[in-house]
PDB file of C-alpha atoms in Angstrom:
ATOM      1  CA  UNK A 283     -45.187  17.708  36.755  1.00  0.00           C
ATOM      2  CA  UNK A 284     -43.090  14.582  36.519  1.00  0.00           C
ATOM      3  CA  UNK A 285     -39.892  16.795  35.593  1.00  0.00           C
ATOM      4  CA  UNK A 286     -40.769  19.259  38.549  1.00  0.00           C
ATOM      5  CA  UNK A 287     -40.813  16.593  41.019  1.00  0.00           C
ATOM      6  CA  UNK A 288     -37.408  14.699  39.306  1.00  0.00           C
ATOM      7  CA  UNK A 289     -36.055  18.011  39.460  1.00  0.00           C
ATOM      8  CA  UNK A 290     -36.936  18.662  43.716  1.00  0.00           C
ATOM      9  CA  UNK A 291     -35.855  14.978  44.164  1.00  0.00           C
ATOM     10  CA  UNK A 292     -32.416  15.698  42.084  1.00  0.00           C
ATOM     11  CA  UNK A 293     -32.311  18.926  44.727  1.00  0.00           C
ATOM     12  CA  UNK A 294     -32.783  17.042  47.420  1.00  0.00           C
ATOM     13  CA  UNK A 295     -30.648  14.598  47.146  1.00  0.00           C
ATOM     14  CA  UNK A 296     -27.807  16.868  45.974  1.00  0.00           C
ATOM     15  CA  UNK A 297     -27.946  18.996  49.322  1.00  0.00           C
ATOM     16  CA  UNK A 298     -27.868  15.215  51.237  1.00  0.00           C
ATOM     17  CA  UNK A 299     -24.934  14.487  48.600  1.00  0.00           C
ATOM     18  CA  UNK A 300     -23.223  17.499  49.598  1.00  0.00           C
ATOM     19  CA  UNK A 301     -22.964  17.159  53.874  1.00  0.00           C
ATOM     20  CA  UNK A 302     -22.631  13.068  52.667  1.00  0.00           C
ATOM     21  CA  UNK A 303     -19.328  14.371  50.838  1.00  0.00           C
ATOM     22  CA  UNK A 304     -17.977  16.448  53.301  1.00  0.00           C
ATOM     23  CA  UNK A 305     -17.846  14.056  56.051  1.00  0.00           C
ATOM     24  CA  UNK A 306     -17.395  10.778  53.959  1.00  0.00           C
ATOM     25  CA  UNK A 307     -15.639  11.796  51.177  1.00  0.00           C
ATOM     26  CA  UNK A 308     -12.858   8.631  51.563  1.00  0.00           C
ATOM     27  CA  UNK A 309     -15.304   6.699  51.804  1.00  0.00           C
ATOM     28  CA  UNK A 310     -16.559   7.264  48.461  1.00  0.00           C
ATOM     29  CA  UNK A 311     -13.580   7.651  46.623  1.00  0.00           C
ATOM     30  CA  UNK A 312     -12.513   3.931  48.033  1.00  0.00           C
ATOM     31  CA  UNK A 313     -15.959   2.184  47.415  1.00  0.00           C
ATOM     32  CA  UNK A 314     -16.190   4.639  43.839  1.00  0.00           C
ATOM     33  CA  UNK A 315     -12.721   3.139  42.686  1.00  0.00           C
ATOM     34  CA  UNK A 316     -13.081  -0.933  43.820  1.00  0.00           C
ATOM     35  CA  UNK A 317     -15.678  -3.593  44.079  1.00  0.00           C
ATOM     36  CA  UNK A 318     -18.528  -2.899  46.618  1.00  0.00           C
ATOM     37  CA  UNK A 319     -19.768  -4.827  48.814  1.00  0.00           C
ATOM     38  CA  UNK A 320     -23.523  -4.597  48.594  1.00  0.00           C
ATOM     39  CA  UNK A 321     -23.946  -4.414  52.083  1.00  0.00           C
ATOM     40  CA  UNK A 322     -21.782  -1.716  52.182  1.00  0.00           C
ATOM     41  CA  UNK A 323     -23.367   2.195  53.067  1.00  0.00           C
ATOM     42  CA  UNK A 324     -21.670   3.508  50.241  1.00  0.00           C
ATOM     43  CA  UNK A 325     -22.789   1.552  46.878  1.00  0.00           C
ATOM     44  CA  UNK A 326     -26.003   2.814  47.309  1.00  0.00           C
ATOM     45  CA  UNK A 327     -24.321   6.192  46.578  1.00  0.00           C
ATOM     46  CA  UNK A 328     -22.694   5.487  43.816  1.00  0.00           C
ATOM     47  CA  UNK A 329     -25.410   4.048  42.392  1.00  0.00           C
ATOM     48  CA  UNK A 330     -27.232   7.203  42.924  1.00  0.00           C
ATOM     49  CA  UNK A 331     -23.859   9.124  41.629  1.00  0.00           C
ATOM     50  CA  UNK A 332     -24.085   6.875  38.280  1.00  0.00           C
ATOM     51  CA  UNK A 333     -27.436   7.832  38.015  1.00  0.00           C
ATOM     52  CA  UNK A 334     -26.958  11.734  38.016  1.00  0.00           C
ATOM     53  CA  UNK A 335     -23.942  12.322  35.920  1.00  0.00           C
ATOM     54  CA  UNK A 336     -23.496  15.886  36.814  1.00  0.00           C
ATOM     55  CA  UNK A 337     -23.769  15.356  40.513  1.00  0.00           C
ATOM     56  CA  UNK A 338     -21.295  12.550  40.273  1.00  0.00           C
ATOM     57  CA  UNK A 339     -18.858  15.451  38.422  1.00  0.00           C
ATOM     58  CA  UNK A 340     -19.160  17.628  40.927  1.00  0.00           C
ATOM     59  CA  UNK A 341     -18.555  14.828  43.962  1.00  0.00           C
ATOM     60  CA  UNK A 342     -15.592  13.722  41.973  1.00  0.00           C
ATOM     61  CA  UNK A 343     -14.313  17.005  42.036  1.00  0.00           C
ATOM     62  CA  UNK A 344     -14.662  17.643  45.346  1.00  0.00           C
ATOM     63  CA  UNK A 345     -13.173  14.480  46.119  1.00  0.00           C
ATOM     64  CA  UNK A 346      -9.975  15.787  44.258  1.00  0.00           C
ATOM     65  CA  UNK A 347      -7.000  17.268  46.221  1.00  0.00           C
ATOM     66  CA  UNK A 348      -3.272  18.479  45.283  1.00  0.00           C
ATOM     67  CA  UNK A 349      -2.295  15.147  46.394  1.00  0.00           C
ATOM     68  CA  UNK A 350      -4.552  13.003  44.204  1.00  0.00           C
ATOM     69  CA  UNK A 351      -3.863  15.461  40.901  1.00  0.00           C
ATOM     70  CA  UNK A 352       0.213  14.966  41.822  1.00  0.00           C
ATOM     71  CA  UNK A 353      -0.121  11.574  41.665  1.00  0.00           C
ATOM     72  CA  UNK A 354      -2.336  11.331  38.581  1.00  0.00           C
ATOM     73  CA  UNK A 355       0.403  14.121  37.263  1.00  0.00           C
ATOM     74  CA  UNK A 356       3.436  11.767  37.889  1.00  0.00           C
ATOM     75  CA  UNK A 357       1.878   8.836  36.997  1.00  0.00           C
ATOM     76  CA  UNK A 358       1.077  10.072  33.296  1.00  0.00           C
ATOM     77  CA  UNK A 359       4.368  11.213  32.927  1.00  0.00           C
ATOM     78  CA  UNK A 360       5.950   8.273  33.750  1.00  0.00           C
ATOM     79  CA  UNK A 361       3.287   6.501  31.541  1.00  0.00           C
ATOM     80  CA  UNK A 362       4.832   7.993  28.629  1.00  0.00           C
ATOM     81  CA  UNK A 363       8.564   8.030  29.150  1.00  0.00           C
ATOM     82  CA  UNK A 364       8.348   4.044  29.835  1.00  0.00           C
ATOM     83  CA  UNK A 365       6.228   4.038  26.288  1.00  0.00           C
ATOM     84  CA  UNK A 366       8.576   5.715  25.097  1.00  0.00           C
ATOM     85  CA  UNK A 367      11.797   4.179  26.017  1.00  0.00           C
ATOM     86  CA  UNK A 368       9.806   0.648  25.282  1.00  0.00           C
ATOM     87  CA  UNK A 369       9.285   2.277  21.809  1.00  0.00           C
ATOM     88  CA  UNK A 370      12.872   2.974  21.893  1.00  0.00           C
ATOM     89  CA  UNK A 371      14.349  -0.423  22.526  1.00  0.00           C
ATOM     90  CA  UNK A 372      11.681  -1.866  19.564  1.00  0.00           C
ATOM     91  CA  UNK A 373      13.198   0.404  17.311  1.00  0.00           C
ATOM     92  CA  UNK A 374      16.928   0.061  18.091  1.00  0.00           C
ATOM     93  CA  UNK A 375      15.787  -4.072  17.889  1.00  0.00           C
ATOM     94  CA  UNK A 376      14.859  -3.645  14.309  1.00  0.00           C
ATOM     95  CA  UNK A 377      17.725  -1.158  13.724  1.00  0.00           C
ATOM     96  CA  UNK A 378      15.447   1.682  12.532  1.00  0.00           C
ATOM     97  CA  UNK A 379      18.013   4.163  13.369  1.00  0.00           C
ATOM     98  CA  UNK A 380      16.099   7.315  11.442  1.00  0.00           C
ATOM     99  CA  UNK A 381      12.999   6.463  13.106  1.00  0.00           C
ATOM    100  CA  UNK A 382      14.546   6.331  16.410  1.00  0.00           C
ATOM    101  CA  UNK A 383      16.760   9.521  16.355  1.00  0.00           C
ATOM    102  CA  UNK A 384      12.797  11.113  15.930  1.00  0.00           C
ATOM    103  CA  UNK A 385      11.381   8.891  18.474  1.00  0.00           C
ATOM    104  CA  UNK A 386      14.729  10.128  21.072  1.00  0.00           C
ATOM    105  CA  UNK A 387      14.434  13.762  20.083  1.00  0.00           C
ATOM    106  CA  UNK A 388      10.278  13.790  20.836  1.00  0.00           C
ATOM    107  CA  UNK A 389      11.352  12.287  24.149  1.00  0.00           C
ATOM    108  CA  UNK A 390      14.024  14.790  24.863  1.00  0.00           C
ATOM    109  CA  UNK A 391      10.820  17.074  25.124  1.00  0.00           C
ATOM    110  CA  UNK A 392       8.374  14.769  27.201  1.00  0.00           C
ATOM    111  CA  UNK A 393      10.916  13.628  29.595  1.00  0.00           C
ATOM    112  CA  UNK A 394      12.746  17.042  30.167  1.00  0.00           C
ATOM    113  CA  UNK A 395       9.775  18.927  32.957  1.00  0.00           C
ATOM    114  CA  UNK A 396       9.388  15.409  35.006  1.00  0.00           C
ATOM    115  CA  UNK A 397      13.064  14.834  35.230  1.00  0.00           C
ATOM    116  CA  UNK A 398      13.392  18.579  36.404  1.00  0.00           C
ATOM    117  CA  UNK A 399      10.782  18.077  38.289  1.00  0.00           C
ATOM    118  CA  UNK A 400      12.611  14.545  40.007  1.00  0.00           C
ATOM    119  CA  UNK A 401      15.849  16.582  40.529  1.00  0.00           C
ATOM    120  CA  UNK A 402      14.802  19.727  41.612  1.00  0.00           C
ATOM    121  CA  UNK A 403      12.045  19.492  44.304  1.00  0.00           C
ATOM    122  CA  UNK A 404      10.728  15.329  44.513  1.00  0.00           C
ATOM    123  CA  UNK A 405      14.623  14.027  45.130  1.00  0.00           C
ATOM    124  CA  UNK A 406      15.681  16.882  47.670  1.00  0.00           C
ATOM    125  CA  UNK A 407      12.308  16.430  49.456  1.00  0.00           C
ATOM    126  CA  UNK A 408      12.122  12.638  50.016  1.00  0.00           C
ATOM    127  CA  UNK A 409      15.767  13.033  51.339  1.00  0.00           C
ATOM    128  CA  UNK A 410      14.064  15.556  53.838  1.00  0.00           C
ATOM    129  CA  UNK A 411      10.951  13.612  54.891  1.00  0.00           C
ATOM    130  CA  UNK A 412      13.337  10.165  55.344  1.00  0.00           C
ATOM    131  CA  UNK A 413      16.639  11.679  56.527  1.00  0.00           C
ATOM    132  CA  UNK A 414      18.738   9.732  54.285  1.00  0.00           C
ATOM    133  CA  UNK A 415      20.249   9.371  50.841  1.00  0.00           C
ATOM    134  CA  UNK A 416      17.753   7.084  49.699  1.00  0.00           C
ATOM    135  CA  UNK A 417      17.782   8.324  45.822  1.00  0.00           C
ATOM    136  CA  UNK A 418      21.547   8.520  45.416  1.00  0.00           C
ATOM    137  CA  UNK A 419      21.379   5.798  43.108  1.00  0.00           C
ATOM    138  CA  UNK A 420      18.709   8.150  40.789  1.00  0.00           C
ATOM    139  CA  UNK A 421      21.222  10.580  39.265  1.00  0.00           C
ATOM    140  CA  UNK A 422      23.594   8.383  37.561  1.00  0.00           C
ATOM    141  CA  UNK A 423      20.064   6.063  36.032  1.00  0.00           C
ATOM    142  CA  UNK A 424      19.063   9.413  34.446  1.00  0.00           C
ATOM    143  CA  UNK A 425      22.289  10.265  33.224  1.00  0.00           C
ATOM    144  CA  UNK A 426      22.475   6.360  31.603  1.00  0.00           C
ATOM    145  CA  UNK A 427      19.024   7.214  29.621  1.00  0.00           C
ATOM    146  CA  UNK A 428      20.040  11.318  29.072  1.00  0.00           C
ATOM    147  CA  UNK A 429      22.896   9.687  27.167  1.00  0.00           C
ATOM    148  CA  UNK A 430      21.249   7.220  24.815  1.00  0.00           C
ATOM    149  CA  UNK A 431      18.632  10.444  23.702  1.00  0.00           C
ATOM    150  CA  UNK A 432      21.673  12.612  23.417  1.00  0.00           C
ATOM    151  CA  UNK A 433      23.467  10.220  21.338  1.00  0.00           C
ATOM    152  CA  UNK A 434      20.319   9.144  19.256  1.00  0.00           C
ATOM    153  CA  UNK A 435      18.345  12.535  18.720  1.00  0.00           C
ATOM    154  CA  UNK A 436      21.392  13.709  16.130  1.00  0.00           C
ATOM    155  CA  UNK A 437      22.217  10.255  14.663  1.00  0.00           C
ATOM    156  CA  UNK A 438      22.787  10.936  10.801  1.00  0.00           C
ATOM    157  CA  UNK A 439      19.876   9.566   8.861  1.00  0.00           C
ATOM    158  CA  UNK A 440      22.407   6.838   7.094  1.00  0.00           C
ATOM    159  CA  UNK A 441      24.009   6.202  10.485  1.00  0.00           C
ATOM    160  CA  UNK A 442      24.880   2.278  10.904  1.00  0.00           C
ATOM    161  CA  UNK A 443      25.930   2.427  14.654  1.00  0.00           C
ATOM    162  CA  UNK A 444      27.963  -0.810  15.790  1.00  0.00           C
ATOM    163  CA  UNK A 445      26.382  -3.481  17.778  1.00  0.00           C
ATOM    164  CA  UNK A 446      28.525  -2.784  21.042  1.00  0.00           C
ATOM    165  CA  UNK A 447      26.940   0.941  20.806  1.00  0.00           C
ATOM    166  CA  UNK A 448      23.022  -0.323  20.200  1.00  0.00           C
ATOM    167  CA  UNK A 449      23.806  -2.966  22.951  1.00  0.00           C
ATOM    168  CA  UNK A 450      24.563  -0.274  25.737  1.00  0.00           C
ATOM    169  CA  UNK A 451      21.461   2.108  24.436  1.00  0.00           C
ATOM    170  CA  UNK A 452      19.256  -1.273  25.007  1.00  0.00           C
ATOM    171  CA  UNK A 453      20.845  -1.487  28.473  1.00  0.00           C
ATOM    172  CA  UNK A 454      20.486   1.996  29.355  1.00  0.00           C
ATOM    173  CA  UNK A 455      16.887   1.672  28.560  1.00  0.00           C
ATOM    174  CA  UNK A 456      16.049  -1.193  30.461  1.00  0.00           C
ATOM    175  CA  UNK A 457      17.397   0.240  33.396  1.00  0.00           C
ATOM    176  CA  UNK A 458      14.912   3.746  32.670  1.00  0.00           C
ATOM    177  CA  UNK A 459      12.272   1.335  32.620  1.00  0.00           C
ATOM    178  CA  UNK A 460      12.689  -0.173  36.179  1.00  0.00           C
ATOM    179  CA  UNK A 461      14.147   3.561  37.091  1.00  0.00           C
ATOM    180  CA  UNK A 462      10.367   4.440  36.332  1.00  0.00           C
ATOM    181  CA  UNK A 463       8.624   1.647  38.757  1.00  0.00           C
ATOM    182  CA  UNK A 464      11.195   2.642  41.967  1.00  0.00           C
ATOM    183  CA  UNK A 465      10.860   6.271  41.506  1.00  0.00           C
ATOM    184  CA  UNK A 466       7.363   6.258  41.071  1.00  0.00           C
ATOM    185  CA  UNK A 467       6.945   4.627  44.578  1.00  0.00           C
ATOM    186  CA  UNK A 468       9.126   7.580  45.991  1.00  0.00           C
ATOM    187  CA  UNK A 469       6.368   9.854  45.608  1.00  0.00           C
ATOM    188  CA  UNK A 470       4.555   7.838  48.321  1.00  0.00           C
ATOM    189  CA  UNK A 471       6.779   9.198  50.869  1.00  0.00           C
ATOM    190  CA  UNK A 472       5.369  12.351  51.096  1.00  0.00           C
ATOM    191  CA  UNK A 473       1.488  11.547  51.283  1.00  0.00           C
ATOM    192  CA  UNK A 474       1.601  12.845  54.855  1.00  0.00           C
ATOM    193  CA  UNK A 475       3.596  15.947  53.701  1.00  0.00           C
ATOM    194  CA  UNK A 476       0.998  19.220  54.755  1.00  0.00           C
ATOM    195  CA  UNK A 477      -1.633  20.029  51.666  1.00  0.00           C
ATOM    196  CA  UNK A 478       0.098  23.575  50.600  1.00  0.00           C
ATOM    197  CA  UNK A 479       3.580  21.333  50.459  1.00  0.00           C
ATOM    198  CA  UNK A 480       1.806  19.119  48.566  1.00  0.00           C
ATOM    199  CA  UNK A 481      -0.096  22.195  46.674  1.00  0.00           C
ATOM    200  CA  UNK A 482       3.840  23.754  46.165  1.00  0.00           C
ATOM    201  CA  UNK A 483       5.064  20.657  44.342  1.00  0.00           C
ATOM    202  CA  UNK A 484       2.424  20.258  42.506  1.00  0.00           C
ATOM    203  CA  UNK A 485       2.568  24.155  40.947  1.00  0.00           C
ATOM    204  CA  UNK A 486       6.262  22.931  40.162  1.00  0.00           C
ATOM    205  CA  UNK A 487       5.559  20.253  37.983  1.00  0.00           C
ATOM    206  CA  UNK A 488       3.033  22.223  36.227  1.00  0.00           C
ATOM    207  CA  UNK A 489       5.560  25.352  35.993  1.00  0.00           C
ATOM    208  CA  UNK A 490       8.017  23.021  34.454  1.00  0.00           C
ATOM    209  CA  UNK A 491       5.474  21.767  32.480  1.00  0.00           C
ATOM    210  CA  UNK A 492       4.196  24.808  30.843  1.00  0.00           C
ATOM    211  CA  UNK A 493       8.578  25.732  30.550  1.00  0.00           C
ATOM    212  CA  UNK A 494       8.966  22.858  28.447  1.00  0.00           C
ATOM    213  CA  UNK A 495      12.694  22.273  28.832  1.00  0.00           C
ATOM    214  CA  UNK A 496      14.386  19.647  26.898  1.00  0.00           C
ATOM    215  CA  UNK A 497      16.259  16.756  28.843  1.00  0.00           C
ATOM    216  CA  UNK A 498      18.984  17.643  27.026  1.00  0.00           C
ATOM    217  CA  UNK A 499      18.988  21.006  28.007  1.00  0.00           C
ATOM    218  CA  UNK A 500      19.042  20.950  31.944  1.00  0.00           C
ATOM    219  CA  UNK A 501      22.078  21.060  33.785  1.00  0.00           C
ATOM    220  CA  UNK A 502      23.329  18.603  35.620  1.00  0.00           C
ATOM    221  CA  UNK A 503      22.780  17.763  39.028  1.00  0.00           C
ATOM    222  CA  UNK A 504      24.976  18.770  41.778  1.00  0.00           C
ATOM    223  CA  UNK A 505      27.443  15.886  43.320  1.00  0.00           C
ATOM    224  CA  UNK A 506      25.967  14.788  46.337  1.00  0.00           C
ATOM    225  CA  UNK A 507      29.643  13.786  47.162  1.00  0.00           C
ATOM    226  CA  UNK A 508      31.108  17.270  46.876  1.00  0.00           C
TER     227      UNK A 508
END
């Protein structure tokens, strides 16, 4: 009996849940992801979602669009290049040359598809949406960090690289590093872009992704200056 009637209520409520999420589907995802107020409309919700895991899978699905799974896309990838060139620059600090000629060859490999991707479609298409050349800078900060995992990925294992050389792979890294915050706030600019633009870049990512293209491996960009 008791299970019956849980099992109307949880049908009940999941029909309410669904017209709830179709019309106020912001509304959760903003009071889901920060501190409610209690007086708000919405943390009684989510304290109903918490309480019925599978419902709240199937809201947060919902909820999810090309734009939000772009973002959470570019945002792990830049997650682990910064990791990596952080790893990078602790390595090349206690001169652990072998161990970083592995550490720059497995980042040839997780760095290649987003750079691609950066080139290719996110560069071209920020230029579009702002009508400038607002990522000119971009191309040469890759190239800085392209070098230092060209250079490192076939150091010889006994390799004792001068200080002047492990002094400009530190640079070079530093500057990937802040590369990483600025470019990650270009994807921003095209929020507003329509949903099957946003669905298009989104494929592309994924495409170069599943291609798995070494950094080291792409060709270079074109000269904006030519």
């Amino acid at each position: 009996m008791g299970t019956e009637m849980g099992m109307n209520k949880g049908l009940m409520f999941s029909e309410h849940l669904n017209s709830f999420v179709r019309f106020q589907r912001y509304s959760i995802v903003i009071c889901y992801n920060s501190p409610a107020d209690e007086s708000s409309e919405c943390v009684h919700w989510i304290i109903f979602l918490r309480s019925y895991p599978h419902l709240e899978s199937c809201c947060m699905e919902e909820i999810e669009t090309s734009w939000t799974r772009l973002q959470k896309a570019f945002v792990d990838d830049h997650r682990q290049m910064t990791r990596g060139y952080q790893h990078l620059l602790d390595l090349l600090g206690n001169r652990d040359f072998p161990s970083a000629a592995r550490e720059a060859s497995r980042l040839d490999t997780v760095a290649g598809p987003h750079i691609e991707f950066e080139e290719r479609y996110l560069y071209p298409e920020v230029e579009r949406v702002r009508g400038d050349d607002c990522t000119i800078t971009f191309d040469p900060e890759h190239a800085g960090v392209l070098s230092v995992i060209a250079e490192l990925r076939v150091l010889p294992h006994d390799a004792a690289p001068k200080a002047e050389s492990v002094a400009a792979w530190k640079q070079h890294l530093r500057s990937g590093i802040n590369h990483a915050s600025a470019c990650g706030a270009l994807l921003n600019e095209l929020k507003d872009l329509p949903e099957d633009e946003q669905t298009a870049l989104l494929t592309a990512l994924m495409g170069l992704r599943e291609k798995g293209s070494r950094w080291t491996e792409m060709e270079p960009p074109a000269d904006k200056n030519d």
